[in-house]
């Protein structure tokens, strides 16, 4: 029977608890958001003692279900001031689940200021160890040292110097199978929350663990067979398909052609150097260098999509993982940088220092807008990260607290953020549905919260006109379904195949139902998604959020975006309809909509 592991950093105690009945059918985001809703005061300071960091594997994590290694991290965000879930691949989810742990709850703060600890979790229990020797170290060195101390193959969850210094752009790192520090729950500043708890790292050793109980093995097997078949036949997710061949960076040319590829701090929708940083170019360079680089790399064991990569230096030696779409865009086109090796240097620094690549790309672009450095000046950007942010200088702390903080410090008005969080790599003036998601999501500007790019640009799950403004229903449906997928432990990229292949979604739901021993339908799964986002919305409202927070930056409603010269003109009433519970589909959510 799975347990909750509660870690109190004030008295340095750890204890296992029975899982309350109300959490029995939850995992991942559904569980992290529910515990935050139940236990965290909405008005508390995100870096204070009353906030909590929740870490939860998904419902099917730890089983042989394909592509099921996502770990959810939750807390009140120091970046948005609202509820936050951010998830990552890597080794942690499956190992936590195989130890019979449903969630780790980290609460309180050390009485001794600036003291850090390592939480070691294995088959014999959990204990806190001093982390004095790791303080101030980057994540690459931290991962190396912890594998030497605790054995190769253990999962490591950790924070870099930015998290220790409680910078709001700090993320939480998870190591991968090569022990590379590059799998990040980057969004929302949860690395700062972990730092505020005095927790430098968590080591998970699942050897000898009890494993995951599957209550209906026949249903589970039927479900994973359906989902696997869907994944292996869809053009986006199959072996040799778009993601496997080129990685997520395959979207560069697609979005650039659509005029929705944000460039130079969201001043244009096309980047003239896009072809130099595209997924196709990246794959070709990796092939030509013929060294330690590779495409088609899995971010966690059991992944069958394998959209990750490992980038090699010009001499063929390994440099960084992963050169994915968001990071290449944020530190590339958004900053006017068209050199993949320079972008790789910047990604490596973000991974080591422990900051979100999206937030830092937005931040550097805002700093460029302010004149602190020029657009395209990769060398100065590298210096700012390595010399200022890493060491927490006054300028480094400004930059390390994100694009909104930096914009205020330098008097910049073009700040691409919602609820304090920088925007990802899709221009909402050119793709209106993703703008609705940015504006209304409980998570702040976050493409993964409701990826309407699928129908608006890729034609997956149907086709939607990207310039049409009636997108409340589309965004809401994507937000609810995403909340369910984030609860399963499955990778969100499974959404591509399940959107087009109904049997794939049936398989996803059946595999979860098989683990839990329930008779879920796809409608039950969607209903759970709606329950999750409703709970998150209520938390944010209690934290002080209003409809006024569900808006894009003013400049996007006034400045036409080249090349289409459009503004974000979705009416306010359309934005307000997304979380108007009376407009939610009652045939799915029932009384939740009342």
GROMACS .gro file of C-alpha atoms in nm, residues 75-491:
model
  417
   75UNK     CA    1   0.367   2.456  -0.445
   76UNK     CA    2   0.267   2.819  -0.430
   77UNK     CA    3   0.477   2.992  -0.694
   78UNK     CA    4   0.712   3.277  -0.598
   79UNK     CA    5   0.690   3.389  -0.962
   80UNK     CA    6   0.312   3.397  -1.009
   81UNK     CA    7   0.189   3.412  -0.649
   82UNK     CA    8  -0.059   3.137  -0.732
   83UNK     CA    9  -0.075   2.759  -0.737
   84UNK     CA   10   0.188   2.586  -0.947
   85UNK     CA   11   0.257   2.244  -1.094
   86UNK     CA   12   0.567   2.187  -1.302
   87UNK     CA   13   0.680   1.845  -1.417
   88UNK     CA   14   0.992   1.682  -1.550
   89UNK     CA   15   1.118   1.358  -1.697
   90UNK     CA   16   1.431   1.185  -1.573
   91UNK     CA   17   1.472   0.906  -1.320
   92UNK     CA   18   1.272   1.023  -1.020
   93UNK     CA   19   0.907   0.942  -1.091
   94UNK     CA   20   0.940   0.570  -1.149
   95UNK     CA   21   1.178   0.523  -0.855
   96UNK     CA   22   0.957   0.713  -0.610
   97UNK     CA   23   0.659   0.505  -0.716
   98UNK     CA   24   0.850   0.176  -0.687
   99UNK     CA   25   0.934   0.260  -0.328
  100UNK     CA   26   0.562   0.268  -0.255
  101UNK     CA   27   0.548   0.645  -0.212
  102UNK     CA   28   0.249   0.835  -0.350
  103UNK     CA   29   0.386   1.180  -0.267
  104UNK     CA   30   0.663   1.354  -0.076
  105UNK     CA   31   0.548   1.658   0.123
  106UNK     CA   32   0.824   1.898   0.227
  107UNK     CA   33   0.718   2.157   0.484
  108UNK     CA   34   0.863   2.407   0.732
  109UNK     CA   35   1.207   2.566   0.721
  110UNK     CA   36   1.534   2.495   0.902
  111UNK     CA   37   1.584   2.687   1.223
  112UNK     CA   38   1.946   2.739   1.121
  113UNK     CA   39   1.949   2.997   0.842
  114UNK     CA   40   2.112   2.897   0.511
  115UNK     CA   41   2.167   2.537   0.623
  116UNK     CA   42   2.107   2.278   0.353
  117UNK     CA   43   2.029   1.907   0.359
  118UNK     CA   44   2.000   1.602   0.135
  119UNK     CA   45   1.696   1.380   0.175
  120UNK     CA   46   1.787   1.014   0.114
  121UNK     CA   47   1.496   0.781   0.040
  122UNK     CA   48   1.535   0.406  -0.006
  123UNK     CA   49   1.371   0.075   0.086
  124UNK     CA   50   1.472   0.122   0.449
  125UNK     CA   51   1.299   0.459   0.488
  126UNK     CA   52   1.402   0.823   0.466
  127UNK     CA   53   1.656   1.040   0.645
  128UNK     CA   54   1.804   1.388   0.622
  129UNK     CA   55   2.179   1.422   0.572
  130UNK     CA   56   2.396   1.736   0.584
  131UNK     CA   57   2.469   1.893   0.247
  132UNK     CA   58   2.743   2.135   0.347
  133UNK     CA   59   2.976   1.994   0.080
  134UNK     CA   60   2.720   2.062  -0.193
  135UNK     CA   61   2.631   2.419  -0.106
  136UNK     CA   62   2.689   2.660  -0.392
  137UNK     CA   63   2.768   2.386  -0.641
  138UNK     CA   64   2.612   2.364  -0.985
  139UNK     CA   65   2.386   2.076  -1.077
  140UNK     CA   66   2.639   1.895  -1.296
  141UNK     CA   67   2.888   1.864  -1.012
  142UNK     CA   68   2.609   1.793  -0.763
  143UNK     CA   69   2.484   1.498  -0.969
  144UNK     CA   70   2.837   1.359  -1.009
  145UNK     CA   71   2.910   1.380  -0.636
  146UNK     CA   72   2.581   1.222  -0.533
  147UNK     CA   73   2.624   0.926  -0.770
  148UNK     CA   74   2.968   0.870  -0.620
  149UNK     CA   75   2.827   0.884  -0.267
  150UNK     CA   76   2.503   0.690  -0.314
  151UNK     CA   77   2.566   0.466  -0.612
  152UNK     CA   78   2.522   0.493  -0.985
  153UNK     CA   79   2.164   0.475  -1.102
  154UNK     CA   80   1.999   0.661  -0.815
  155UNK     CA   81   1.759   0.941  -0.903
  156UNK     CA   82   1.863   1.290  -0.802
  157UNK     CA   83   1.629   1.583  -0.757
  158UNK     CA   84   1.817   1.904  -0.686
  159UNK     CA   85   1.862   2.278  -0.710
  160UNK     CA   86   2.154   2.485  -0.830
  161UNK     CA   87   2.286   2.810  -0.680
  162UNK     CA   88   1.979   3.001  -0.804
  163UNK     CA   89   1.749   2.784  -0.596
  164UNK     CA   90   1.972   2.818  -0.291
  165UNK     CA   91   1.951   3.197  -0.333
  166UNK     CA   92   1.572   3.169  -0.375
  167UNK     CA   93   1.561   3.335  -0.715
  168UNK     CA   94   1.210   3.326  -0.859
  169UNK     CA   95   1.334   3.188  -1.192
  170UNK     CA   96   1.489   2.883  -1.023
  171UNK     CA   97   1.376   2.538  -1.131
  172UNK     CA   98   1.411   2.186  -0.994
  173UNK     CA   99   1.647   1.950  -1.175
  174UNK     CA  100   1.609   1.574  -1.223
  175UNK     CA  101   1.895   1.363  -1.355
  176UNK     CA  102   1.857   1.126  -1.649
  177UNK     CA  103   2.000   0.784  -1.728
  178UNK     CA  104   2.344   0.930  -1.807
  179UNK     CA  105   2.326   1.136  -1.485
  180UNK     CA  106   2.306   1.454  -1.691
  181UNK     CA  107   2.156   1.758  -1.521
  182UNK     CA  108   1.904   1.869  -1.779
  183UNK     CA  109   1.553   1.748  -1.695
  184UNK     CA  110   1.386   2.046  -1.536
  185UNK     CA  111   1.060   2.127  -1.367
  186UNK     CA  112   1.157   2.477  -1.462
  187UNK     CA  113   0.846   2.687  -1.455
  188UNK     CA  114   0.714   2.893  -1.165
  189UNK     CA  115   1.019   2.921  -0.943
  190UNK     CA  116   0.968   2.597  -0.749
  191UNK     CA  117   1.346   2.568  -0.719
  192UNK     CA  118   1.329   2.872  -0.494
  193UNK     CA  119   1.064   2.699  -0.282
  194UNK     CA  120   1.291   2.397  -0.247
  195UNK     CA  121   1.576   2.630  -0.154
  196UNK     CA  122   1.360   2.804   0.106
  197UNK     CA  123   1.311   2.463   0.269
  198UNK     CA  124   1.687   2.415   0.304
  199UNK     CA  125   1.676   2.115   0.072
  200UNK     CA  126   1.965   2.096  -0.174
  201UNK     CA  127   1.884   1.754  -0.313
  202UNK     CA  128   1.677   1.438  -0.281
  203UNK     CA  129   1.833   1.100  -0.356
  204UNK     CA  130   1.595   0.818  -0.453
  205UNK     CA  131   1.728   0.461  -0.445
  206UNK     CA  132   1.453   0.216  -0.540
  207UNK     CA  133   1.660  -0.102  -0.521
  208UNK     CA  134   1.461  -0.360  -0.328
  209UNK     CA  135   1.149  -0.146  -0.326
  210UNK     CA  136   0.803  -0.308  -0.320
  211UNK     CA  137   0.703  -0.185  -0.667
  212UNK     CA  138   0.362  -0.064  -0.781
  213UNK     CA  139   0.049  -0.268  -0.713
  214UNK     CA  140  -0.167  -0.313  -1.023
  215UNK     CA  141  -0.517  -0.396  -0.904
  216UNK     CA  142  -0.660  -0.504  -1.239
  217UNK     CA  143  -0.371  -0.642  -1.447
  218UNK     CA  144  -0.592  -0.746  -1.741
  219UNK     CA  145  -0.736  -0.395  -1.781
  220UNK     CA  146  -0.391  -0.242  -1.738
  221UNK     CA  147  -0.238  -0.463  -2.007
  222UNK     CA  148  -0.521  -0.388  -2.246
  223UNK     CA  149  -0.478  -0.016  -2.186
  224UNK     CA  150  -0.103   0.001  -2.242
  225UNK     CA  151  -0.139  -0.208  -2.558
  226UNK     CA  152  -0.386   0.043  -2.703
  227UNK     CA  153  -0.176   0.346  -2.605
  228UNK     CA  154   0.145   0.191  -2.735
  229UNK     CA  155  -0.018   0.108  -3.067
  230UNK     CA  156  -0.146   0.466  -3.101
  231UNK     CA  157   0.193   0.615  -3.016
  232UNK     CA  158   0.381   0.391  -3.258
  233UNK     CA  159   0.151   0.469  -3.551
  234UNK     CA  160   0.094   0.844  -3.521
  235UNK     CA  161   0.313   1.056  -3.750
  236UNK     CA  162   0.423   1.285  -3.467
  237UNK     CA  163   0.509   1.024  -3.203
  238UNK     CA  164   0.607   0.709  -3.395
  239UNK     CA  165   0.962   0.579  -3.438
  240UNK     CA  166   1.110   0.783  -3.720
  241UNK     CA  167   0.834   1.040  -3.678
  242UNK     CA  168   0.873   1.412  -3.631
  243UNK     CA  169   0.957   1.412  -3.259
  244UNK     CA  170   1.183   1.108  -3.271
  245UNK     CA  171   1.379   1.232  -3.572
  246UNK     CA  172   1.416   1.603  -3.500
  247UNK     CA  173   1.308   1.645  -3.139
  248UNK     CA  174   1.071   1.916  -3.024
  249UNK     CA  175   1.284   2.166  -3.215
  250UNK     CA  176   1.109   2.043  -3.531
  251UNK     CA  177   0.860   2.322  -3.453
  252UNK     CA  178   1.103   2.605  -3.535
  253UNK     CA  179   1.042   2.615  -3.909
  254UNK     CA  180   0.671   2.538  -3.863
  255UNK     CA  181   0.612   2.825  -3.621
  256UNK     CA  182   0.837   3.061  -3.812
  257UNK     CA  183   0.645   2.996  -4.134
  258UNK     CA  184   0.319   3.056  -3.945
  259UNK     CA  185   0.448   3.394  -3.830
  260UNK     CA  186   0.408   3.293  -3.468
  261UNK     CA  187   0.774   3.244  -3.368
  262UNK     CA  188   0.846   3.520  -3.113
  263UNK     CA  189   1.161   3.709  -3.205
  264UNK     CA  190   1.364   3.975  -3.024
  265UNK     CA  191   1.142   4.010  -2.720
  266UNK     CA  192   0.816   3.941  -2.904
  267UNK     CA  193   0.864   4.225  -3.152
  268UNK     CA  194   0.816   4.000  -3.458
  269UNK     CA  195   0.670   3.661  -3.545
  270UNK     CA  196   0.952   3.557  -3.776
  271UNK     CA  197   1.325   3.512  -3.720
  272UNK     CA  198   1.546   3.554  -4.024
  273UNK     CA  199   1.796   3.301  -3.882
  274UNK     CA  200   1.537   3.034  -3.798
  275UNK     CA  201   1.679   2.784  -4.043
  276UNK     CA  202   2.014   2.797  -3.861
  277UNK     CA  203   1.861   2.682  -3.531
  278UNK     CA  204   1.586   2.448  -3.656
  279UNK     CA  205   1.539   2.086  -3.561
  280UNK     CA  206   1.646   1.977  -3.906
  281UNK     CA  207   1.970   2.175  -3.883
  282UNK     CA  208   2.034   2.053  -3.531
  283UNK     CA  209   1.994   1.689  -3.637
  284UNK     CA  210   2.222   1.740  -3.937
  285UNK     CA  211   2.497   1.899  -3.725
  286UNK     CA  212   2.476   1.617  -3.471
  287UNK     CA  213   2.510   1.363  -3.754
  288UNK     CA  214   2.805   1.541  -3.916
  289UNK     CA  215   2.998   1.580  -3.590
  290UNK     CA  216   2.971   1.203  -3.545
  291UNK     CA  217   3.067   1.220  -3.179
  292UNK     CA  218   2.883   1.189  -2.852
  293UNK     CA  219   2.579   1.375  -2.979
  294UNK     CA  220   2.260   1.191  -3.069
  295UNK     CA  221   1.896   1.239  -3.157
  296UNK     CA  222   1.617   0.997  -3.064
  297UNK     CA  223   1.722   0.998  -2.699
  298UNK     CA  224   1.482   0.901  -2.415
  299UNK     CA  225   1.453   1.135  -2.117
  300UNK     CA  226   1.351   0.848  -1.889
  301UNK     CA  227   1.346   0.466  -1.897
  302UNK     CA  228   1.057   0.322  -2.095
  303UNK     CA  229   1.006   0.623  -2.323
  304UNK     CA  230   0.907   0.507  -2.672
  305UNK     CA  231   0.876   0.855  -2.829
  306UNK     CA  232   1.239   0.948  -2.755
  307UNK     CA  233   1.224   1.316  -2.855
  308UNK     CA  234   1.531   1.419  -2.656
  309UNK     CA  235   1.883   1.472  -2.782
  310UNK     CA  236   2.242   1.509  -2.670
  311UNK     CA  237   2.436   1.795  -2.829
  312UNK     CA  238   2.806   1.760  -2.902
  313UNK     CA  239   3.075   2.025  -2.927
  314UNK     CA  240   3.246   2.080  -3.265
  315UNK     CA  241   3.512   1.826  -3.161
  316UNK     CA  242   3.244   1.563  -3.095
  317UNK     CA  243   3.259   1.568  -2.713
  318UNK     CA  244   2.931   1.588  -2.523
  319UNK     CA  245   2.809   1.938  -2.436
  320UNK     CA  246   2.449   1.949  -2.314
  321UNK     CA  247   2.111   1.782  -2.307
  322UNK     CA  248   1.857   1.882  -2.411
  323UNK     CA  249   1.839   2.125  -2.707
  324UNK     CA  250   1.461   2.133  -2.711
  325UNK     CA  251   1.228   2.378  -2.882
  326UNK     CA  252   1.149   2.608  -2.592
  327UNK     CA  253   1.510   2.643  -2.476
  328UNK     CA  254   1.651   2.697  -2.826
  329UNK     CA  255   1.384   2.958  -2.893
  330UNK     CA  256   1.417   3.137  -2.557
  331UNK     CA  257   1.794   3.170  -2.569
  332UNK     CA  258   1.802   3.191  -2.949
  333UNK     CA  259   1.539   3.371  -3.155
  334UNK     CA  260   1.391   3.561  -2.863
  335UNK     CA  261   1.736   3.706  -2.795
  336UNK     CA  262   1.827   3.741  -3.164
  337UNK     CA  263   2.092   3.464  -3.140
  338UNK     CA  264   2.122   3.228  -3.437
  339UNK     CA  265   2.418   3.009  -3.336
  340UNK     CA  266   2.334   2.663  -3.194
  341UNK     CA  267   2.671   2.629  -3.018
  342UNK     CA  268   2.620   2.961  -2.835
  343UNK     CA  269   2.267   2.857  -2.748
  344UNK     CA  270   2.405   2.527  -2.615
  345UNK     CA  271   2.644   2.723  -2.392
  346UNK     CA  272   2.353   2.923  -2.253
  347UNK     CA  273   2.140   2.612  -2.194
  348UNK     CA  274   2.431   2.444  -2.015
  349UNK     CA  275   2.465   2.744  -1.785
  350UNK     CA  276   2.092   2.751  -1.710
  351UNK     CA  277   2.100   2.379  -1.629
  352UNK     CA  278   2.402   2.416  -1.403
  353UNK     CA  279   2.292   2.734  -1.223
  354UNK     CA  280   1.941   2.596  -1.194
  355UNK     CA  281   1.722   2.849  -1.375
  356UNK     CA  282   1.434   2.797  -1.616
  357UNK     CA  283   1.549   2.841  -1.976
  358UNK     CA  284   1.216   2.997  -2.081
  359UNK     CA  285   1.215   3.252  -1.800
  360UNK     CA  286   1.582   3.336  -1.851
  361UNK     CA  287   1.536   3.373  -2.226
  362UNK     CA  288   1.251   3.616  -2.164
  363UNK     CA  289   1.460   3.793  -1.901
  364UNK     CA  290   1.765   3.835  -2.124
  365UNK     CA  291   1.544   3.962  -2.406
  366UNK     CA  292   1.387   4.220  -2.173
  367UNK     CA  293   1.740   4.321  -2.064
  368UNK     CA  294   1.830   4.357  -2.431
  369UNK     CA  295   1.521   4.572  -2.482
  370UNK     CA  296   1.649   4.788  -2.194
  371UNK     CA  297   1.991   4.827  -2.355
  372UNK     CA  298   2.185   4.629  -2.096
  373UNK     CA  299   2.320   4.427  -2.390
  374UNK     CA  300   2.241   4.414  -2.760
  375UNK     CA  301   2.012   4.165  -2.929
  376UNK     CA  302   2.229   3.888  -3.067
  377UNK     CA  303   2.510   3.943  -2.815
  378UNK     CA  304   2.553   3.584  -2.700
  379UNK     CA  305   2.889   3.640  -2.532
  380UNK     CA  306   2.753   3.906  -2.296
  381UNK     CA  307   2.448   3.689  -2.224
  382UNK     CA  308   2.684   3.406  -2.129
  383UNK     CA  309   2.883   3.638  -1.905
  384UNK     CA  310   2.570   3.768  -1.731
  385UNK     CA  311   2.459   3.416  -1.645
  386UNK     CA  312   2.799   3.288  -1.539
  387UNK     CA  313   2.931   3.592  -1.353
  388UNK     CA  314   2.619   3.768  -1.228
  389UNK     CA  315   2.332   3.521  -1.182
  390UNK     CA  316   2.552   3.231  -1.067
  391UNK     CA  317   2.716   3.443  -0.795
  392UNK     CA  318   2.408   3.636  -0.689
  393UNK     CA  319   2.545   3.984  -0.751
  394UNK     CA  320   2.289   4.266  -0.729
  395UNK     CA  321   2.244   4.256  -1.108
  396UNK     CA  322   2.240   3.876  -1.098
  397UNK     CA  323   1.960   3.875  -0.844
  398UNK     CA  324   1.755   4.113  -1.061
  399UNK     CA  325   1.794   3.885  -1.362
  400UNK     CA  326   1.745   3.571  -1.155
  401UNK     CA  327   1.404   3.688  -1.043
  402UNK     CA  328   1.262   3.677  -1.393
  403UNK     CA  329   1.146   3.897  -1.676
  404UNK     CA  330   0.879   4.095  -1.489
  405UNK     CA  331   1.119   4.184  -1.208
  406UNK     CA  332   1.389   4.275  -1.460
  407UNK     CA  333   1.150   4.482  -1.669
  408UNK     CA  334   1.046   4.683  -1.366
  409UNK     CA  335   1.405   4.735  -1.262
  410UNK     CA  336   1.495   4.877  -1.604
  411UNK     CA  337   1.169   5.056  -1.687
  412UNK     CA  338   1.075   4.831  -1.980
  413UNK     CA  339   0.711   4.823  -2.091
  414UNK     CA  340   0.723   4.533  -2.339
  415UNK     CA  341   0.726   4.247  -2.089
  416UNK     CA  342   0.580   3.923  -2.229
  417UNK     CA  343   0.432   3.768  -1.916
  418UNK     CA  344   0.103   3.670  -1.753
  419UNK     CA  345   0.061   3.643  -1.377
  420UNK     CA  346   0.431   3.718  -1.343
  421UNK     CA  347   0.554   3.430  -1.560
  422UNK     CA  348   0.730   3.477  -1.894
  423UNK     CA  349   0.567   3.353  -2.213
  424UNK     CA  350   0.686   3.045  -2.404
  425UNK     CA  351   0.766   3.015  -2.775
  426UNK     CA  352   0.428   3.083  -2.936
  427UNK     CA  353   0.311   3.434  -3.026
  428UNK     CA  354  -0.047   3.485  -2.905
  429UNK     CA  355  -0.115   3.760  -3.157
  430UNK     CA  356  -0.063   3.505  -3.435
  431UNK     CA  357  -0.217   3.205  -3.256
  432UNK     CA  358  -0.513   3.328  -3.053
  433UNK     CA  359  -0.604   3.005  -2.876
  434UNK     CA  360  -0.266   2.971  -2.708
  435UNK     CA  361  -0.307   3.335  -2.604
  436UNK     CA  362  -0.630   3.241  -2.431
  437UNK     CA  363  -0.445   2.963  -2.250
  438UNK     CA  364  -0.164   3.202  -2.151
  439UNK     CA  365  -0.417   3.451  -2.018
  440UNK     CA  366  -0.648   3.222  -1.826
  441UNK     CA  367  -0.444   2.923  -1.712
  442UNK     CA  368  -0.407   2.878  -1.338
  443UNK     CA  369  -0.034   2.841  -1.404
  444UNK     CA  370   0.046   3.177  -1.565
  445UNK     CA  371   0.174   3.197  -1.923
  446UNK     CA  372   0.226   2.826  -1.991
  447UNK     CA  373   0.183   2.650  -2.326
  448UNK     CA  374   0.171   2.308  -2.163
  449UNK     CA  375  -0.137   2.407  -1.963
  450UNK     CA  376  -0.356   2.389  -2.274
  451UNK     CA  377  -0.169   2.323  -2.597
  452UNK     CA  378  -0.410   2.457  -2.858
  453UNK     CA  379  -0.114   2.474  -3.099
  454UNK     CA  380  -0.209   2.113  -3.182
  455UNK     CA  381  -0.526   2.202  -3.379
  456UNK     CA  382  -0.438   2.565  -3.455
  457UNK     CA  383  -0.100   2.499  -3.623
  458UNK     CA  384  -0.036   2.126  -3.650
  459UNK     CA  385  -0.383   2.006  -3.747
  460UNK     CA  386  -0.374   1.745  -3.470
  461UNK     CA  387  -0.708   1.676  -3.303
  462UNK     CA  388  -0.889   1.861  -3.581
  463UNK     CA  389  -0.822   2.200  -3.735
  464UNK     CA  390  -0.881   2.545  -3.587
  465UNK     CA  391  -0.818   2.883  -3.745
  466UNK     CA  392  -0.530   3.039  -3.546
  467UNK     CA  393  -0.666   3.389  -3.605
  468UNK     CA  394  -1.021   3.315  -3.487
  469UNK     CA  395  -1.095   3.477  -3.151
  470UNK     CA  396  -1.368   3.243  -3.022
  471UNK     CA  397  -1.133   3.010  -2.835
  472UNK     CA  398  -1.271   2.985  -2.481
  473UNK     CA  399  -1.420   2.639  -2.530
  474UNK     CA  400  -1.109   2.510  -2.710
  475UNK     CA  401  -0.866   2.635  -2.446
  476UNK     CA  402  -1.083   2.517  -2.157
  477UNK     CA  403  -1.114   2.167  -2.300
  478UNK     CA  404  -0.738   2.146  -2.352
  479UNK     CA  405  -0.669   2.276  -2.001
  480UNK     CA  406  -0.894   2.013  -1.842
  481UNK     CA  407  -0.762   1.723  -2.047
  482UNK     CA  408  -0.404   1.833  -1.983
  483UNK     CA  409  -0.468   1.836  -1.608
  484UNK     CA  410  -0.570   1.472  -1.632
  485UNK     CA  411  -0.267   1.372  -1.840
  486UNK     CA  412  -0.040   1.556  -1.595
  487UNK     CA  413  -0.188   1.336  -1.323
  488UNK     CA  414  -0.116   1.006  -1.495
  489UNK     CA  415   0.264   1.020  -1.517
  490UNK     CA  416   0.241   0.994  -1.894
  491UNK     CA  417   0.432   1.241  -2.109
   0.00000   0.00000   0.00000
